[in-house]
XYZ file of C-alpha atoms in Angstrom:
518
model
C 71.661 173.183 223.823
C 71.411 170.290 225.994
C 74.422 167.639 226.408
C 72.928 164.738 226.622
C 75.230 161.501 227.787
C 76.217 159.449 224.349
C 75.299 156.067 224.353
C 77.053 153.299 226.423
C 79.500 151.566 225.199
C 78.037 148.028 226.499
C 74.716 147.023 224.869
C 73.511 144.233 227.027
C 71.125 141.981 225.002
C 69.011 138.922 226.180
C 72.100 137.091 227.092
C 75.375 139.136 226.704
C 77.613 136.364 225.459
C 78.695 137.841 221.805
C 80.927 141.051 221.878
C 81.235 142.953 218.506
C 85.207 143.459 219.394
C 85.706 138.813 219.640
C 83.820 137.395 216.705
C 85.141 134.498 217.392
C 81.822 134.011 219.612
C 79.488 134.361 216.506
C 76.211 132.538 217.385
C 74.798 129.610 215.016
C 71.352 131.684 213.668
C 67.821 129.758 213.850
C 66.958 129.401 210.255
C 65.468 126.444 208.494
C 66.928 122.874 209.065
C 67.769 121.241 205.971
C 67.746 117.744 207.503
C 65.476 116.560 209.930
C 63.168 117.976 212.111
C 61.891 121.940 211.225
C 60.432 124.470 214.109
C 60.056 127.857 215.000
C 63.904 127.799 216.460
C 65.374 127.157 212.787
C 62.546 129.952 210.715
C 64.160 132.864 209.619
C 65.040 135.487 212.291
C 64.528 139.459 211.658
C 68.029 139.933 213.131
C 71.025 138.859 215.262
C 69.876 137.280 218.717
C 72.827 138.590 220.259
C 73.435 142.528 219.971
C 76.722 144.058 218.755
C 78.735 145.981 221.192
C 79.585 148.992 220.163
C 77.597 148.517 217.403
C 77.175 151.612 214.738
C 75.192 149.919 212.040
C 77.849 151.633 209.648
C 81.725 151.519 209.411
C 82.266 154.998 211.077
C 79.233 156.689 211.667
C 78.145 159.059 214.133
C 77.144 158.465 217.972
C 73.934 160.111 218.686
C 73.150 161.958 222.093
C 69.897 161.039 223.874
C 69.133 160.695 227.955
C 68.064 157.108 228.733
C 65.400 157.423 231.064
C 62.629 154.183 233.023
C 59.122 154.077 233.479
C 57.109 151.847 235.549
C 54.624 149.688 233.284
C 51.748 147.697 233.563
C 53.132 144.017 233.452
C 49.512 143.665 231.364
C 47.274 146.260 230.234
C 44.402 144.096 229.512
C 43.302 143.038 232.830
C 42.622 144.292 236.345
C 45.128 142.162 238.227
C 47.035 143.095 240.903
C 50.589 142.172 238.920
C 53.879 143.967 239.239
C 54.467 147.254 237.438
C 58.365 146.902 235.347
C 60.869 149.287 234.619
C 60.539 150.075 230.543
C 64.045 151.328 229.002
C 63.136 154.730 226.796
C 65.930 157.325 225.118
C 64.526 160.511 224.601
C 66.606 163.817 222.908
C 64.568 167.060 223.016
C 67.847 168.951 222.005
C 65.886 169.926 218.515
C 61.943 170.364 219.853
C 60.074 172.775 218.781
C 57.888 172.381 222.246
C 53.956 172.403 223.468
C 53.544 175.912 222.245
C 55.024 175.540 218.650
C 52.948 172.202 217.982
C 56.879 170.566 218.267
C 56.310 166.973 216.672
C 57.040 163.773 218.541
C 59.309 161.332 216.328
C 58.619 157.942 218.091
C 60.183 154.434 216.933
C 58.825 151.421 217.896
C 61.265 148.878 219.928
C 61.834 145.783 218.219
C 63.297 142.175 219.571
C 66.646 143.863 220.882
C 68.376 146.039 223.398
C 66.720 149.617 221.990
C 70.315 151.504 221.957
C 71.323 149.466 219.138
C 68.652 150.231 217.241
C 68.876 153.978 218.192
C 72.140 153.352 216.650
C 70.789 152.526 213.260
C 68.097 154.517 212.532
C 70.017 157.686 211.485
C 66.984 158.865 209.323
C 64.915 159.481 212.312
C 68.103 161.367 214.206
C 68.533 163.463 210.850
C 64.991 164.261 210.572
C 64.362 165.823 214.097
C 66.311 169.352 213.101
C 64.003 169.760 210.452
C 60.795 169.002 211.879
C 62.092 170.551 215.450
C 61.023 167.091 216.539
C 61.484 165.100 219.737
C 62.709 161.825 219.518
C 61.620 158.527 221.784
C 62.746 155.209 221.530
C 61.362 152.942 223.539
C 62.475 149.152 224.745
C 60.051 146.760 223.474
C 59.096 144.649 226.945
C 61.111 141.569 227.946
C 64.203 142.607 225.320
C 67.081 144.949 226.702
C 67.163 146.076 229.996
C 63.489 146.235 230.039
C 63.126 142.629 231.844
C 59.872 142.224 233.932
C 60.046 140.491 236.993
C 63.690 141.604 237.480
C 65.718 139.876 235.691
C 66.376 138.029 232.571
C 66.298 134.250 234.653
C 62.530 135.304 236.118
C 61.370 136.821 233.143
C 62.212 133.726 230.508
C 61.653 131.296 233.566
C 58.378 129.473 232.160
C 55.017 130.260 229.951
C 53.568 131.964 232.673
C 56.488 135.011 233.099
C 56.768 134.798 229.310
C 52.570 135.159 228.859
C 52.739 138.934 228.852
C 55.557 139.145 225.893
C 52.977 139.602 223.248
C 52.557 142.356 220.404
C 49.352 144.117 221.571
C 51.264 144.472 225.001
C 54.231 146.111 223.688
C 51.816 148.723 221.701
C 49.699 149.123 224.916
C 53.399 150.201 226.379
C 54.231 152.819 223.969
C 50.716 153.999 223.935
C 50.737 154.558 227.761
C 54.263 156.185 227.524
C 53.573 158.257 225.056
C 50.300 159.583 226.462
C 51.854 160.084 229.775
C 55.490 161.498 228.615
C 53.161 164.133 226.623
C 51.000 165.049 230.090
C 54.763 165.737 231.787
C 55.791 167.968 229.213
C 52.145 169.806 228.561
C 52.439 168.375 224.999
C 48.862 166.709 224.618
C 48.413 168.347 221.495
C 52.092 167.686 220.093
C 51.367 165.246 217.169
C 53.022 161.899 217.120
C 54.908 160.212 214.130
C 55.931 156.496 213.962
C 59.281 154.668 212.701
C 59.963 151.479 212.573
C 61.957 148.754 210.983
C 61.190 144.913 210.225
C 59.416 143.864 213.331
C 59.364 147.340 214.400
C 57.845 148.415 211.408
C 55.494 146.112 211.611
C 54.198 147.760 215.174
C 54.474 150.909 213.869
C 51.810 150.167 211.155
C 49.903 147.958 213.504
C 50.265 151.346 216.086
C 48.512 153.247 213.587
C 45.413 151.299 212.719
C 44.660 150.257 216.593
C 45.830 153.824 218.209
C 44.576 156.258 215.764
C 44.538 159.326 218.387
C 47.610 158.437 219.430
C 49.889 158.907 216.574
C 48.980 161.033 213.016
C 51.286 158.519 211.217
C 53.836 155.756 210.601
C 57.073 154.551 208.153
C 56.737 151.152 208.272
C 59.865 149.961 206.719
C 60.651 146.479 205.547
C 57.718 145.063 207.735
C 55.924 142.053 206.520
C 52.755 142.233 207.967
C 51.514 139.947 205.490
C 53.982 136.853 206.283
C 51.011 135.198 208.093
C 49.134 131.674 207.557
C 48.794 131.864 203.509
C 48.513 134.946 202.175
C 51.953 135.242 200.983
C 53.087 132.235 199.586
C 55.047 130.442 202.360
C 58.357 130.170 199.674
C 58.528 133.622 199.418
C 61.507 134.601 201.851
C 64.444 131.853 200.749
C 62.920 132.369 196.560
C 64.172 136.001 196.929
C 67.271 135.599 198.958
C 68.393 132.752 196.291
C 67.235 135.477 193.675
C 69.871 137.803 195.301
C 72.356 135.699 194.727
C 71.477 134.640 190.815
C 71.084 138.011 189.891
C 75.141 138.175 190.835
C 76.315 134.781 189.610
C 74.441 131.495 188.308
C 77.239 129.809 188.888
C 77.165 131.319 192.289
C 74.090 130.055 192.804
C 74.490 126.444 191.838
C 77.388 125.974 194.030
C 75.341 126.892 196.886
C 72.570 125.226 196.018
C 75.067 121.939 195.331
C 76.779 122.204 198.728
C 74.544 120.760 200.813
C 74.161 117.392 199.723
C 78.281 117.632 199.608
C 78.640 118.751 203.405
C 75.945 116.267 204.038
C 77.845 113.314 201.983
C 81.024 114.272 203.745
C 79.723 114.497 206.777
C 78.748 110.596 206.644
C 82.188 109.526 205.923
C 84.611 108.131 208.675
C 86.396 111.438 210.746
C 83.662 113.290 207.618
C 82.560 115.976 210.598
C 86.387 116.524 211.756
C 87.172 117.332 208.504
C 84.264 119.755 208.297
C 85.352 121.178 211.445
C 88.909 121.577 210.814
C 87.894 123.108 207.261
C 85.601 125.654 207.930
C 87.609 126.280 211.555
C 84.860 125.584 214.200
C 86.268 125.906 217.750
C 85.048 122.524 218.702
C 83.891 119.412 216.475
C 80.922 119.246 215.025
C 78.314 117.427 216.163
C 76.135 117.387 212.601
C 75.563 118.370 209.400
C 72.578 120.465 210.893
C 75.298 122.768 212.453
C 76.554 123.788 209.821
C 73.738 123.794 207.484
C 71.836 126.189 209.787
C 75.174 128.239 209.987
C 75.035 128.565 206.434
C 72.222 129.282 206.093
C 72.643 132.194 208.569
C 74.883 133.782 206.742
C 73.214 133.914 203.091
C 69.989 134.874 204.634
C 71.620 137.756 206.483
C 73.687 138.678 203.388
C 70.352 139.262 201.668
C 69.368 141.575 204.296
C 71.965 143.424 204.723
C 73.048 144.060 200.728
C 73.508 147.337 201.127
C 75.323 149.613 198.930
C 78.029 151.013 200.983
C 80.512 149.085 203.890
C 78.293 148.599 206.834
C 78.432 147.069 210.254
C 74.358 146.355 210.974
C 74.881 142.399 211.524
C 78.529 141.670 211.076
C 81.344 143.990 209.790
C 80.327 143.501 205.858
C 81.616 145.389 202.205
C 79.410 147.004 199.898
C 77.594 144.953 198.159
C 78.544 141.846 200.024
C 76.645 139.297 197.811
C 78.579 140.576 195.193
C 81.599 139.713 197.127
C 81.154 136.354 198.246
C 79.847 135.336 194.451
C 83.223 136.523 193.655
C 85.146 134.433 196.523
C 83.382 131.741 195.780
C 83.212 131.665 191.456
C 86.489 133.148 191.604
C 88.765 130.157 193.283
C 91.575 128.137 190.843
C 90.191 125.577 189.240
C 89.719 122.290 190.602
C 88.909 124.019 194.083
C 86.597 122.279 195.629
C 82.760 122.552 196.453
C 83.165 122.942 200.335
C 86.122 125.483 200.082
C 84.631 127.372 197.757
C 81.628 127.746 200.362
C 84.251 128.310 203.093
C 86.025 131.006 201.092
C 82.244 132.938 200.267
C 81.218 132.799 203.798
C 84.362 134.181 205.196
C 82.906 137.416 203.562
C 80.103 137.232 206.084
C 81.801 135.744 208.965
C 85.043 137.208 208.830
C 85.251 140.013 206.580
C 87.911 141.615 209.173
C 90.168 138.345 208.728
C 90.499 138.356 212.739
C 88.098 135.420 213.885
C 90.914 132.315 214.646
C 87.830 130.195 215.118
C 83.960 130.035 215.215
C 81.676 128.830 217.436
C 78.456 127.771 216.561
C 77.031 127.803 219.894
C 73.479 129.616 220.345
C 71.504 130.506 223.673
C 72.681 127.760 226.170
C 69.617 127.985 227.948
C 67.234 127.540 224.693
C 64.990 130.150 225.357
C 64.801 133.883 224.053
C 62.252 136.166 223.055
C 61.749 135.674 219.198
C 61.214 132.001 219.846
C 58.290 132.836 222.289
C 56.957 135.239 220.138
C 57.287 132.546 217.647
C 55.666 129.981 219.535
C 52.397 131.653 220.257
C 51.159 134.654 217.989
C 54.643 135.324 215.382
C 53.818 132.129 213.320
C 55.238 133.439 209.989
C 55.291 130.120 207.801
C 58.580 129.137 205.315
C 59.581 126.790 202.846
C 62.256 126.019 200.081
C 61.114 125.485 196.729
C 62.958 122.355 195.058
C 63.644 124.319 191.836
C 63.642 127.971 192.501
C 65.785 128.326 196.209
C 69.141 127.284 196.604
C 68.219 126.296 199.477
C 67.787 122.164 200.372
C 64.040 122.441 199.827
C 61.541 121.337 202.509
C 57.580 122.195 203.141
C 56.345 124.126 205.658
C 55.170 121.762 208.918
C 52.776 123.209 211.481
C 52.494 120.038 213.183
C 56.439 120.056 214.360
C 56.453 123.663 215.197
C 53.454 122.766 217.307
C 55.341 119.533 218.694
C 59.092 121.744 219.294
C 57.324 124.698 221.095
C 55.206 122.670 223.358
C 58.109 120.621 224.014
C 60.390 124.043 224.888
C 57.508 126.292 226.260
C 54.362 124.177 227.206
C 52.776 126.491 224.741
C 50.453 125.650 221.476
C 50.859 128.352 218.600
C 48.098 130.445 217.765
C 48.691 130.778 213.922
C 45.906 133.245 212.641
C 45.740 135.232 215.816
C 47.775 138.033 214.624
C 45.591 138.353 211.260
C 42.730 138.401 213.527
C 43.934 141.082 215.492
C 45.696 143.247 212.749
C 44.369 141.737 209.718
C 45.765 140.548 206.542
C 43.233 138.417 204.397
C 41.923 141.264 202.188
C 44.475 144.280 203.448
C 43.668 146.102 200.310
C 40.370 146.639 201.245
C 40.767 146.801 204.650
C 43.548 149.137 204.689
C 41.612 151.521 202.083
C 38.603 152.070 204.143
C 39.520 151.967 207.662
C 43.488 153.137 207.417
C 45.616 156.568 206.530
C 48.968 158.003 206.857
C 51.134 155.016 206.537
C 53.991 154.605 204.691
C 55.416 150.885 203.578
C 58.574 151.104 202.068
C 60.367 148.277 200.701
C 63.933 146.888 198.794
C 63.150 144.345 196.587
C 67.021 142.455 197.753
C 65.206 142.162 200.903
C 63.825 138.604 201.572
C 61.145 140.132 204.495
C 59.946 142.503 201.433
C 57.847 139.707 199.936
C 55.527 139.792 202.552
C 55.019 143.649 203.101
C 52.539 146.012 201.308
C 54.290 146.757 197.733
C 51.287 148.530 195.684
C 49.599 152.102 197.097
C 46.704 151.086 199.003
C 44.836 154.663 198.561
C 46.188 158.310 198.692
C 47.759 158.370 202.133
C 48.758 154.415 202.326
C 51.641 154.669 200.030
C 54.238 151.626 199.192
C 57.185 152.962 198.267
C 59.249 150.048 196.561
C 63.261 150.779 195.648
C 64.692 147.212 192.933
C 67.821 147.733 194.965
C 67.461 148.399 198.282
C 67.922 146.208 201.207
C 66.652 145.787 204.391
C 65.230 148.998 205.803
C 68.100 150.808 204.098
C 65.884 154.071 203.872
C 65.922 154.348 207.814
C 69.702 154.351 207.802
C 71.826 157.267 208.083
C 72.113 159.147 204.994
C 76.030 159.098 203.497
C 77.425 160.624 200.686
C 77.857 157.255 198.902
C 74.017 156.655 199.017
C 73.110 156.250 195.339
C 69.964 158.599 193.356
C 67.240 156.251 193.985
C 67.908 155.896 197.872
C 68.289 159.880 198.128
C 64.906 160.452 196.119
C 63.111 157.133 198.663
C 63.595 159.470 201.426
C 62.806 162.499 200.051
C 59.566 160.661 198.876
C 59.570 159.968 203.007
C 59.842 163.585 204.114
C 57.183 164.662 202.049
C 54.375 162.581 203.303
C 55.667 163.194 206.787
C 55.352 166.874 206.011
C 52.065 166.556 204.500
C 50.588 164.890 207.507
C 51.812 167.037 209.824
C 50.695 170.007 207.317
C 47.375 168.682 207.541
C 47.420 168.475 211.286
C 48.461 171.826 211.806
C 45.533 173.010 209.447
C 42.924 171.064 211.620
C 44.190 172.539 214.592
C 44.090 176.588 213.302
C 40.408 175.940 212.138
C 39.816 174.308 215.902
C 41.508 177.422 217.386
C 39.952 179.531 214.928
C 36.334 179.024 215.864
């Protein structure tokens, strides 16, 4: 067996300014901006900008062994140019492969918007599944994220909208395609099959993979990936209705106070030395400068919560309990009387912010320079539309405004979104049919606590496009490592998993004896 190096400690992301071990450094999260003007920068975000160090994804769980190895990629695959080649980030373990002459599958996940090693570090499902299927396993760095940086560095790569033109989707599936295709010539594997994972955005390229490389990979688990949050075909509400649902399912009276507390912060705010109170209260490391701060803060948090509702202590975002919406409902219902509004909120959020009781202070500063990948992706083909219902979200509603998105990213990039680009490209409008006749082999599962779940696939397309949808589960739970507090339903989800990944690959084999056959 093969020893291959564990993973480094240090997981440098975009800008390596938050360390898991100081929370005090927590980063202010773009999501929607109660008050004033709404972009791109303030939608809701699949994950943390900043990676964890040291980073598990669960209280305790196991490193995993892998080599991290480079290749030199086409800056763009779609033209002739003469434009430098960068260095892609991949992790590959072949401790478990079957190899060329057994068929040995090829268990590949798709790089989302982060440094790949903390992902490798929660997607135990794929690690516990390569024994089994005597799989290898590849994870490679989506472009421009990690240490994959074209041009060099981080400064030349995020320099202006020309660096930043090549940071698109169809690039970063033309880059596993390519790596896959030629990591498969090295090892004499051409006819090895190819399996897809992925989670949130990743999930959504792992589907995508699927329909536009079809001879590249047999199939793909597309977990929690709303590839139908695009111009109106899910209803642009959707994601704060169901993380506001999380929360009322737990506590009404939960609920209101949230949904009371901004017009409170924002009254207070207003008042003479209103924002030094504020600040002192809910222990900023320097003054606020507006309500927006915090709000978006906030916001942050119960949006994240949503995600990350998991069933058992985890570590994916922030250190967290089980069940942590159930926890800060309790924090925050169960204060003496007469506590107010704004310390109740102060005493739920420490749940999210500072379940570990370490953090002395917080600061709510966020990428000094502006500029990271999500937003870019945002700004030209990622245009996933929100709003807050008045009645139903506890959120401060507000509609959904192309025009400012339009106004912030051309201010910030020089760029003009291209909001149905992506359906045009993947599709969307009429998926059911679309899906039925020209896909197979793809899996979308789902947790209805998850906010991103509302616009994924949720209904079996046809006999080998299967949703499978869990009430309880959160976001991509199923591709977590398995533990022995994982309740029935999550234990059967996966099972349901390893079945249709078995069937595929059944079916492959089968193809190939009648080839070899003849």
């Amino acid at each position: 067996m093969t020893n291959f190096p564990k993973p480094k400690a240090n997981l440098s992301f975009l800008i390596s300014l938050v360390l898991f071990f100081f929370p005090q450094t927590i980063s202010s999260l773009p999501l929607p901006r109660p008050y004033g003007l709404r972009s791109p920068q303030h939608a809701p975000r699949f994950l943390r900008k900043f990676s964890l160090s040291n980073n598990t994804g669960r209280l305790g769980a196991p490193r995993y062994r892998y080599e991290t190895r480079y290749f030199d990629q086409n800056l763009d695959h779609f033209s002739f140019s003469d434009l430098p080649t960068f260095r892609q980030r991949y992790l590959i373990n072949t401790e478990y492969w079957g190899g060329p002459t057994k068929l040995g599958p090829i268990f590949l996940y798709c790089g989302n918007e982060g440094d790949i090693e903390w992902f490798a570090a929660n997607t135990g499902f794929v690690w516990e599944l390569a024994p089994r299927f005597r799989a290898m396993i590849i994870f490679p760095e989506h472009r421009y994220y990690g240490e994959s940086m074209p041009y060099g560095s981080w400064e030349e790569a995020y320099k202006n909208a020309s660096t930043l033109a090549h940071l698109t989707a169809e690039q970063a599936l033309a880059d596993f395609a390519v790596l896959i295709t030629e990591l498969k010539k090295n090892f004499s594997a051409q006819a090895c099959p190819v399996v897809l994972f992925g989670g949130s955005y990743g999930g959504m390229l792992a589907a995508w993979m699927r329909l536009k490389y079809p001879h590249i990979a047999i199939g793909a688990l597309a977990s929690s990936a709303p590839v139908l949050q695009f111009e109106d075909i899910v209803p642009p509400e959707t994601f704060y209705n169901i993380v506001s649902n999380d929360f009322r399912r737990e506590s009404i009276s939960c609920f209101n106070t949230i949904k009371e507390s901004w017009d409170v912060i924002e009254s207070e705010g207003q008042k003479t030395n209103g924002l030094s109170y504020l600040t002192e209260t809910f222990r900023f490391c320097r003054k606020l400068e507006s309500t927006d701060d915090i709000s978006n803060w906030l916001s942050s948090a119960y949006s994240y919560l949503a995600m990350a509702d998991y069933p058992y202590p985890a570590d994916f975002l922030m250190p967290m309990p089980a069940n942590p919406i159930k926890e800060v409902c309790k924090k925050i219902d169960n204060c003496p009387d007469g506590t107010s509004i704004i310390q109740r909120i102060v005493e739920g959020v420490s749940v999210y912010y500072n379940y570990t009781g370490k953090v002395d202070c917080f600061d709510l500063d966020d990428d000094p320079h502006g500029m990271n990948g999500w937003n870019w992706q945002a700004c030209t083909e990622m245009v996933m539309p929100t709003s807050s219902s008045k009645d139903a979200s506890m959120f401060p509603a507000y509609d959904y405004n192309y025009t400012s998105d339009e106004e912030w990213c051309w201010e910030n990039y020089r760029v003009k979104p291209r909001p149905t680009w992506i359906s045009t490209e993947f599709g969307g409008h009429g998926f059911k049919h679309t899906l039925k006749n020209f896909g197979s082999n793809i899996i979308f599962s789902n947790g209805l606590l998850d906010p991103w779940s509302g616009g994924s696939v949720l209904e079996d397309i046809s006999e080998t496009i299967v949703a499978l949808v869990t009430e309880k589960g959160a976001h991509h739970l199923d591709l977590r490592p398995a533990t022995a507090e994982d309740p029935d339903w999550l234990v059967e989800q996966r099972a349901a998993e390893v079945k249709l990944i078995q069937g595929w690959l059944d079916e492959y084999f089968k193809r190939k004896r009648k080839v070899f056959d003849m």
